[in-house]
Tab-separated table of N, CA and C in Angstrom:
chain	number	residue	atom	x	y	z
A	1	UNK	N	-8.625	-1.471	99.037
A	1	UNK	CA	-9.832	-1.666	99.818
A	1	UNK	C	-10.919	-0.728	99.300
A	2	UNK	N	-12.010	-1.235	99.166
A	2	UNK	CA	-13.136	-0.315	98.889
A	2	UNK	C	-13.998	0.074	99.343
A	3	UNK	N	-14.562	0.963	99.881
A	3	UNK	CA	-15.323	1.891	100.350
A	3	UNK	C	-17.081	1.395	100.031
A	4	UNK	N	-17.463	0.825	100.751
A	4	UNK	CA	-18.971	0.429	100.894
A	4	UNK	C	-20.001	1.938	99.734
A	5	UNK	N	-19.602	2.924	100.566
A	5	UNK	CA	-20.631	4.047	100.580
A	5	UNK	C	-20.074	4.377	99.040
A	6	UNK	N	-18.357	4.536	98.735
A	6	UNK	CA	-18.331	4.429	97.434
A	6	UNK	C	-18.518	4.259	96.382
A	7	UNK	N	-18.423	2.905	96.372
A	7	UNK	CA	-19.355	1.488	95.631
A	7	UNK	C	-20.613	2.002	95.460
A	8	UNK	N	-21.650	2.317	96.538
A	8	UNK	CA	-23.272	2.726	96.549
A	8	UNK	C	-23.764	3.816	95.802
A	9	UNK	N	-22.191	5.078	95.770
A	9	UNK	CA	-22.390	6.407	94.827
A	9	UNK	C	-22.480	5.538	93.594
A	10	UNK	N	-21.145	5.348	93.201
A	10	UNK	CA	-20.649	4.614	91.870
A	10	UNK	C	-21.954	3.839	91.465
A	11	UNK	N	-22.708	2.649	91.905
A	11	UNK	CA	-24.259	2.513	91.493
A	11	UNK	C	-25.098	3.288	91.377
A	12	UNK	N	-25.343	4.127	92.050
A	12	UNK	CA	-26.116	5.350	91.502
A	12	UNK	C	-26.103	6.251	90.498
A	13	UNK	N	-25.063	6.545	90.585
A	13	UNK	CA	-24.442	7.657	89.161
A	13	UNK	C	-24.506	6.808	87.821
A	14	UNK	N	-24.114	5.732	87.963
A	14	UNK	CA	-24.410	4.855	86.787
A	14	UNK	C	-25.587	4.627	85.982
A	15	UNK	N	-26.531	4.743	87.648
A	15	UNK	CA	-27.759	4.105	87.226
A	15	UNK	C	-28.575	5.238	86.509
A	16	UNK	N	-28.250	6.364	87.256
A	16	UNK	CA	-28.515	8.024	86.739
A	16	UNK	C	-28.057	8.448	85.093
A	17	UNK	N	-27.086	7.775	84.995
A	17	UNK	CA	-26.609	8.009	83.941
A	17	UNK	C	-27.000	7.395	82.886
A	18	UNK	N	-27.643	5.823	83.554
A	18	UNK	CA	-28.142	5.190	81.920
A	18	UNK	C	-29.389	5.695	81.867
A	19	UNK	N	-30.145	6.068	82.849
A	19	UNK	CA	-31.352	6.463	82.433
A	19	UNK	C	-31.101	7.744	81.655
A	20	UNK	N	-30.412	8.963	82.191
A	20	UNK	CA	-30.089	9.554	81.174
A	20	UNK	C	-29.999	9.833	79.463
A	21	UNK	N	-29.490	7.989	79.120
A	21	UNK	CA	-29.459	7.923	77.944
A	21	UNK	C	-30.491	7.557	77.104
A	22	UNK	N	-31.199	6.835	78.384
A	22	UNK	CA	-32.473	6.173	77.700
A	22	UNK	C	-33.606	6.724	77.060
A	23	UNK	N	-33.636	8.035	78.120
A	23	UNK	CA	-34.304	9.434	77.848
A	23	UNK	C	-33.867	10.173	76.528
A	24	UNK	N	-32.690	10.427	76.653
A	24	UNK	CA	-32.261	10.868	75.478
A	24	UNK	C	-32.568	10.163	74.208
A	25	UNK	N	-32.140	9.101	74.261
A	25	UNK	CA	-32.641	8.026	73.119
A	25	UNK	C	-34.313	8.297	72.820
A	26	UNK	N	-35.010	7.714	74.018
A	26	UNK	CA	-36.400	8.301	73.738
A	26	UNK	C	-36.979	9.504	72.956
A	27	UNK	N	-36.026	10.841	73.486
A	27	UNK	CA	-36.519	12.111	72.488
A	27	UNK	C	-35.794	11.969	71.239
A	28	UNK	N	-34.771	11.328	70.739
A	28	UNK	CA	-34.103	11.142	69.419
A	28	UNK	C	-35.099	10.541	68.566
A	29	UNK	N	-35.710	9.321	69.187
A	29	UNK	CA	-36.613	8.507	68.496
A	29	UNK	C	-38.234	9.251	68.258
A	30	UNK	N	-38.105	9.551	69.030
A	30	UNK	CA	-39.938	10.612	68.939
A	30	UNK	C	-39.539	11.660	67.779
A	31	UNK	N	-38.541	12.326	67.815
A	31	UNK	CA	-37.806	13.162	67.012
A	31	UNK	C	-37.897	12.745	65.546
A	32	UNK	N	-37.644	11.160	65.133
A	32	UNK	CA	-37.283	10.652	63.995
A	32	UNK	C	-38.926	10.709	63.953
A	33	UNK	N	-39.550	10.020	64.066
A	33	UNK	CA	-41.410	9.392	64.011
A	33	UNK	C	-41.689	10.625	63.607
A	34	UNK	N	-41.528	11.978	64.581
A	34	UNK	CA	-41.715	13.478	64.226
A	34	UNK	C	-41.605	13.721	62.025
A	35	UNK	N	-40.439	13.563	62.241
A	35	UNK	CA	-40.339	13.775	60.529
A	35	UNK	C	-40.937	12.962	60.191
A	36	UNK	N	-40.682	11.576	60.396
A	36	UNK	CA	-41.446	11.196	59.579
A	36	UNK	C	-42.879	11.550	59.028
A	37	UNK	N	-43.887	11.960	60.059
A	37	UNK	CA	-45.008	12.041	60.035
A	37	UNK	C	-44.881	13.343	59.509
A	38	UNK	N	-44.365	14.466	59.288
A	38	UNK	CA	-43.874	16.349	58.846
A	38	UNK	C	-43.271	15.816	57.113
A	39	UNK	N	-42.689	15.043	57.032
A	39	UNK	CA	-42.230	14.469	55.607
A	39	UNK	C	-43.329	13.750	55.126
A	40	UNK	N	-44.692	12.956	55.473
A	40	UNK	CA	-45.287	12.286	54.662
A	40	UNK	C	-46.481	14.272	54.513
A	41	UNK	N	-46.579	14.848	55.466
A	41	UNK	CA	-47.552	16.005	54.845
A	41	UNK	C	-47.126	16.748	54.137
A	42	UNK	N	-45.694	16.906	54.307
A	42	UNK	CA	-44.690	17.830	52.907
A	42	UNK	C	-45.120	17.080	51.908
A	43	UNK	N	-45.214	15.988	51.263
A	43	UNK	CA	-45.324	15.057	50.104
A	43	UNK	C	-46.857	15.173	49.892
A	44	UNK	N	-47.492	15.192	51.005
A	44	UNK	CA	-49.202	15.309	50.311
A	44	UNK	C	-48.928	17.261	49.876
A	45	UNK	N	-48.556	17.679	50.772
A	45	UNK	CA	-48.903	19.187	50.166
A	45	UNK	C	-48.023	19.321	48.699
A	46	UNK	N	-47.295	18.618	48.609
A	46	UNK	CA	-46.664	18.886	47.138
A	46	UNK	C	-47.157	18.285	46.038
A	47	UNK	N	-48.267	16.861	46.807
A	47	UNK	CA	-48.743	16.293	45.429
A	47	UNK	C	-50.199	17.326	44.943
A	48	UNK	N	-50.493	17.684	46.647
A	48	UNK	CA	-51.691	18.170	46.363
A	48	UNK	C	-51.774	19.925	45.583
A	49	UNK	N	-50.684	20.240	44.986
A	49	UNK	CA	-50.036	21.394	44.526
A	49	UNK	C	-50.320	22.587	45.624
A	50	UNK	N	-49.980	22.417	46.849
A	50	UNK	CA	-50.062	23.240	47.819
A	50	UNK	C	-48.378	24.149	48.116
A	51	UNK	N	-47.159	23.025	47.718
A	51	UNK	CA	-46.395	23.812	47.723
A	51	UNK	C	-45.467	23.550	46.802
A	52	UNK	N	-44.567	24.361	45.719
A	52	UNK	CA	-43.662	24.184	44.569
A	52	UNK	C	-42.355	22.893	44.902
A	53	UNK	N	-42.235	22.632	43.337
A	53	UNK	CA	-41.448	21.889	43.408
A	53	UNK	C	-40.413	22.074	44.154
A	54	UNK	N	-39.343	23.145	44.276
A	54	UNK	CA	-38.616	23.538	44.399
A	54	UNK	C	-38.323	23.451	46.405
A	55	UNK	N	-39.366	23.751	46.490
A	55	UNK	CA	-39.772	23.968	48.116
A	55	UNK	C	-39.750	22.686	48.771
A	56	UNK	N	-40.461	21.885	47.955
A	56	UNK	CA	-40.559	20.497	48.354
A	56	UNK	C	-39.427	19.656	48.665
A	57	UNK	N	-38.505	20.093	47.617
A	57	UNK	CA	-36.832	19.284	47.611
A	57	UNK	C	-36.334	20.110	49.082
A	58	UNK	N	-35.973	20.950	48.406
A	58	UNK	CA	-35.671	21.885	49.726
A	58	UNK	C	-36.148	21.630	51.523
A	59	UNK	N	-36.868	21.449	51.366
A	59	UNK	CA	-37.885	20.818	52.835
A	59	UNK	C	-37.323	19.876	52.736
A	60	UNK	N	-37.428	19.058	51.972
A	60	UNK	CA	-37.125	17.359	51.683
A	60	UNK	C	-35.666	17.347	52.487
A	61	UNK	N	-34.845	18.023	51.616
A	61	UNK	CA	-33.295	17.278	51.963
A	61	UNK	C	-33.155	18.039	53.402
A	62	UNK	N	-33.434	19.290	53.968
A	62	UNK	CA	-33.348	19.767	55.016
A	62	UNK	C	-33.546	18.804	56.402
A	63	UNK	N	-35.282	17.911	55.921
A	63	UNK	CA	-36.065	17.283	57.226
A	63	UNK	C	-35.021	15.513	56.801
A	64	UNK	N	-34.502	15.107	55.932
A	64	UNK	CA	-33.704	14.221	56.017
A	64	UNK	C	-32.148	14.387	56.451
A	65	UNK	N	-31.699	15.252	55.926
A	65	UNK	CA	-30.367	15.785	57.008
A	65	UNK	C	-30.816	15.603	58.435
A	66	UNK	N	-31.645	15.840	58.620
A	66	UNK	CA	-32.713	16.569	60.443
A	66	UNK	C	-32.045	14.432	60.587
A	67	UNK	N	-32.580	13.967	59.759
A	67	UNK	CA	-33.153	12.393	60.411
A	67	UNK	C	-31.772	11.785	60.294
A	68	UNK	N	-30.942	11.982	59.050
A	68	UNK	CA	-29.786	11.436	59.353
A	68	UNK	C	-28.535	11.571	60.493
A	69	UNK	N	-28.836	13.105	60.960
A	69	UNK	CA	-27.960	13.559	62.082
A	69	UNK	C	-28.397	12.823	63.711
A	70	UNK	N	-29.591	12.570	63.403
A	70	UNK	CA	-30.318	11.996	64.711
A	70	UNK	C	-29.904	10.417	64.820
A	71	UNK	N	-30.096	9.829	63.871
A	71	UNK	CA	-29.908	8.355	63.416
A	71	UNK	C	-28.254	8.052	64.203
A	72	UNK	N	-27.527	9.447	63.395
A	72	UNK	CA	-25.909	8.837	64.259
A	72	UNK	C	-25.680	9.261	65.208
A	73	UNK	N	-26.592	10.536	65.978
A	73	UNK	CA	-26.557	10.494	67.406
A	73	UNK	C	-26.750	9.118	67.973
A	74	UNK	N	-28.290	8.786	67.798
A	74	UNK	CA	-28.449	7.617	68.214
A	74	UNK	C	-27.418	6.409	68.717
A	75	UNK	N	-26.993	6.260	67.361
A	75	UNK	CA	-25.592	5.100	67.469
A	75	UNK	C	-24.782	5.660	67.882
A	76	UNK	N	-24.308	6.754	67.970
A	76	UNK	CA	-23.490	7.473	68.630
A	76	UNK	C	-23.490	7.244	70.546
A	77	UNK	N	-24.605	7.282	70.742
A	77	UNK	CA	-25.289	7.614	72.067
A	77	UNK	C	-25.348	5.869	72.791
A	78	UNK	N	-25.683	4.821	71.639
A	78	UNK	CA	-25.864	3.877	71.980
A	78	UNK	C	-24.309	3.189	72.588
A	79	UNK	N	-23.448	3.645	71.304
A	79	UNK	CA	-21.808	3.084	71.339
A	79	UNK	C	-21.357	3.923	72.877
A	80	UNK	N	-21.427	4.820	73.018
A	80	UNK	CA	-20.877	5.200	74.406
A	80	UNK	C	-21.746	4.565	75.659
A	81	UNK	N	-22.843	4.545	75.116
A	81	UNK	CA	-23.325	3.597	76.585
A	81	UNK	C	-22.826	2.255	77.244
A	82	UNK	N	-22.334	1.239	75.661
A	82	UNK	CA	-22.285	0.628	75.768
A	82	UNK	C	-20.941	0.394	76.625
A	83	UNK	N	-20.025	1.208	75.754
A	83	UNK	CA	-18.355	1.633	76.013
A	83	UNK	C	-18.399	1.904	77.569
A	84	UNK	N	-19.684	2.626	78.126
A	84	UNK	CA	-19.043	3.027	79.685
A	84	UNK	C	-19.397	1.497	80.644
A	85	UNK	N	-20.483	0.922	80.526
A	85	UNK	CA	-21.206	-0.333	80.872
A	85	UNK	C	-19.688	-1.224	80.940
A	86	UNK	N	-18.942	-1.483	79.642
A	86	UNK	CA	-17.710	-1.934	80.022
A	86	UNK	C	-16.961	-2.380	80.915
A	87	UNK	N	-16.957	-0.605	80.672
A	87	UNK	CA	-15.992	-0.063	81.607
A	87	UNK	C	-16.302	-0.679	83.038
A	88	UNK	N	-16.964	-0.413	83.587
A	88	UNK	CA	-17.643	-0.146	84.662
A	88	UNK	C	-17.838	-1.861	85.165
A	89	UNK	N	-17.851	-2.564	84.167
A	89	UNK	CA	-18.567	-4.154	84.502
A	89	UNK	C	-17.327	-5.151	85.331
C-alpha cells in the first residue's frame, strides 16, 4: 500500500533533483561557450605576437583538457539523469 503524502515527497525530490541537473548542465554549457570565446583570444593574441609560441600550446592543451573534462561530465550527468528517470518511471 502506498502512502499518498509519500508518493507527493517522492515527486518532489525528483522534481528537485532534475532541476538540479538542468542547472548543472546549464553552468557546464556556459562553461564550454566560456573557452570557447578565452581560446579564440588566446589565438588572436598569439597571431597577433602578443604571446609565445610555446605559451600558446600550453594554454591551448590546458583550456581543451578544461572542455574535454566538461563535455564527459555533461554525458556523464545526462546518462545518470536519464538512468534515475527509469528508475523512477
Amino acid at each position: 500500500m502506498h502512502c499518498p503524502k509519500s508518493e507527493e515527497w517522492l515527486h518532489y525530490r525528483r522534481t528537485d533533483q532534475e532541476q538540479d541537473v538542468r542547472e548543472d548542465q546549464k553552468r557546464m554549457e556556459q562553461a564550454l561557450a566560456t573557452l570557447d570565446v578565452v581560446m579564440s583570444r588566446l589565438y588572436e593574441d598569439y597571431v597577433l605576437g602578443e604571446i609565445s609560441k610555446e605559451k600558446y600550446k600550453k594554454m591551448t592543451a590546458d583550456y581543451e583538457a578544461e572542455q574535454e573534462r566538461l563535455k564527459l561530465e555533461i554525458e556523464a550527468t545526462l546518462a545518470e539523469s536519464t538512468l534515475e528517470r527509469r528508475k523512477t518511471a
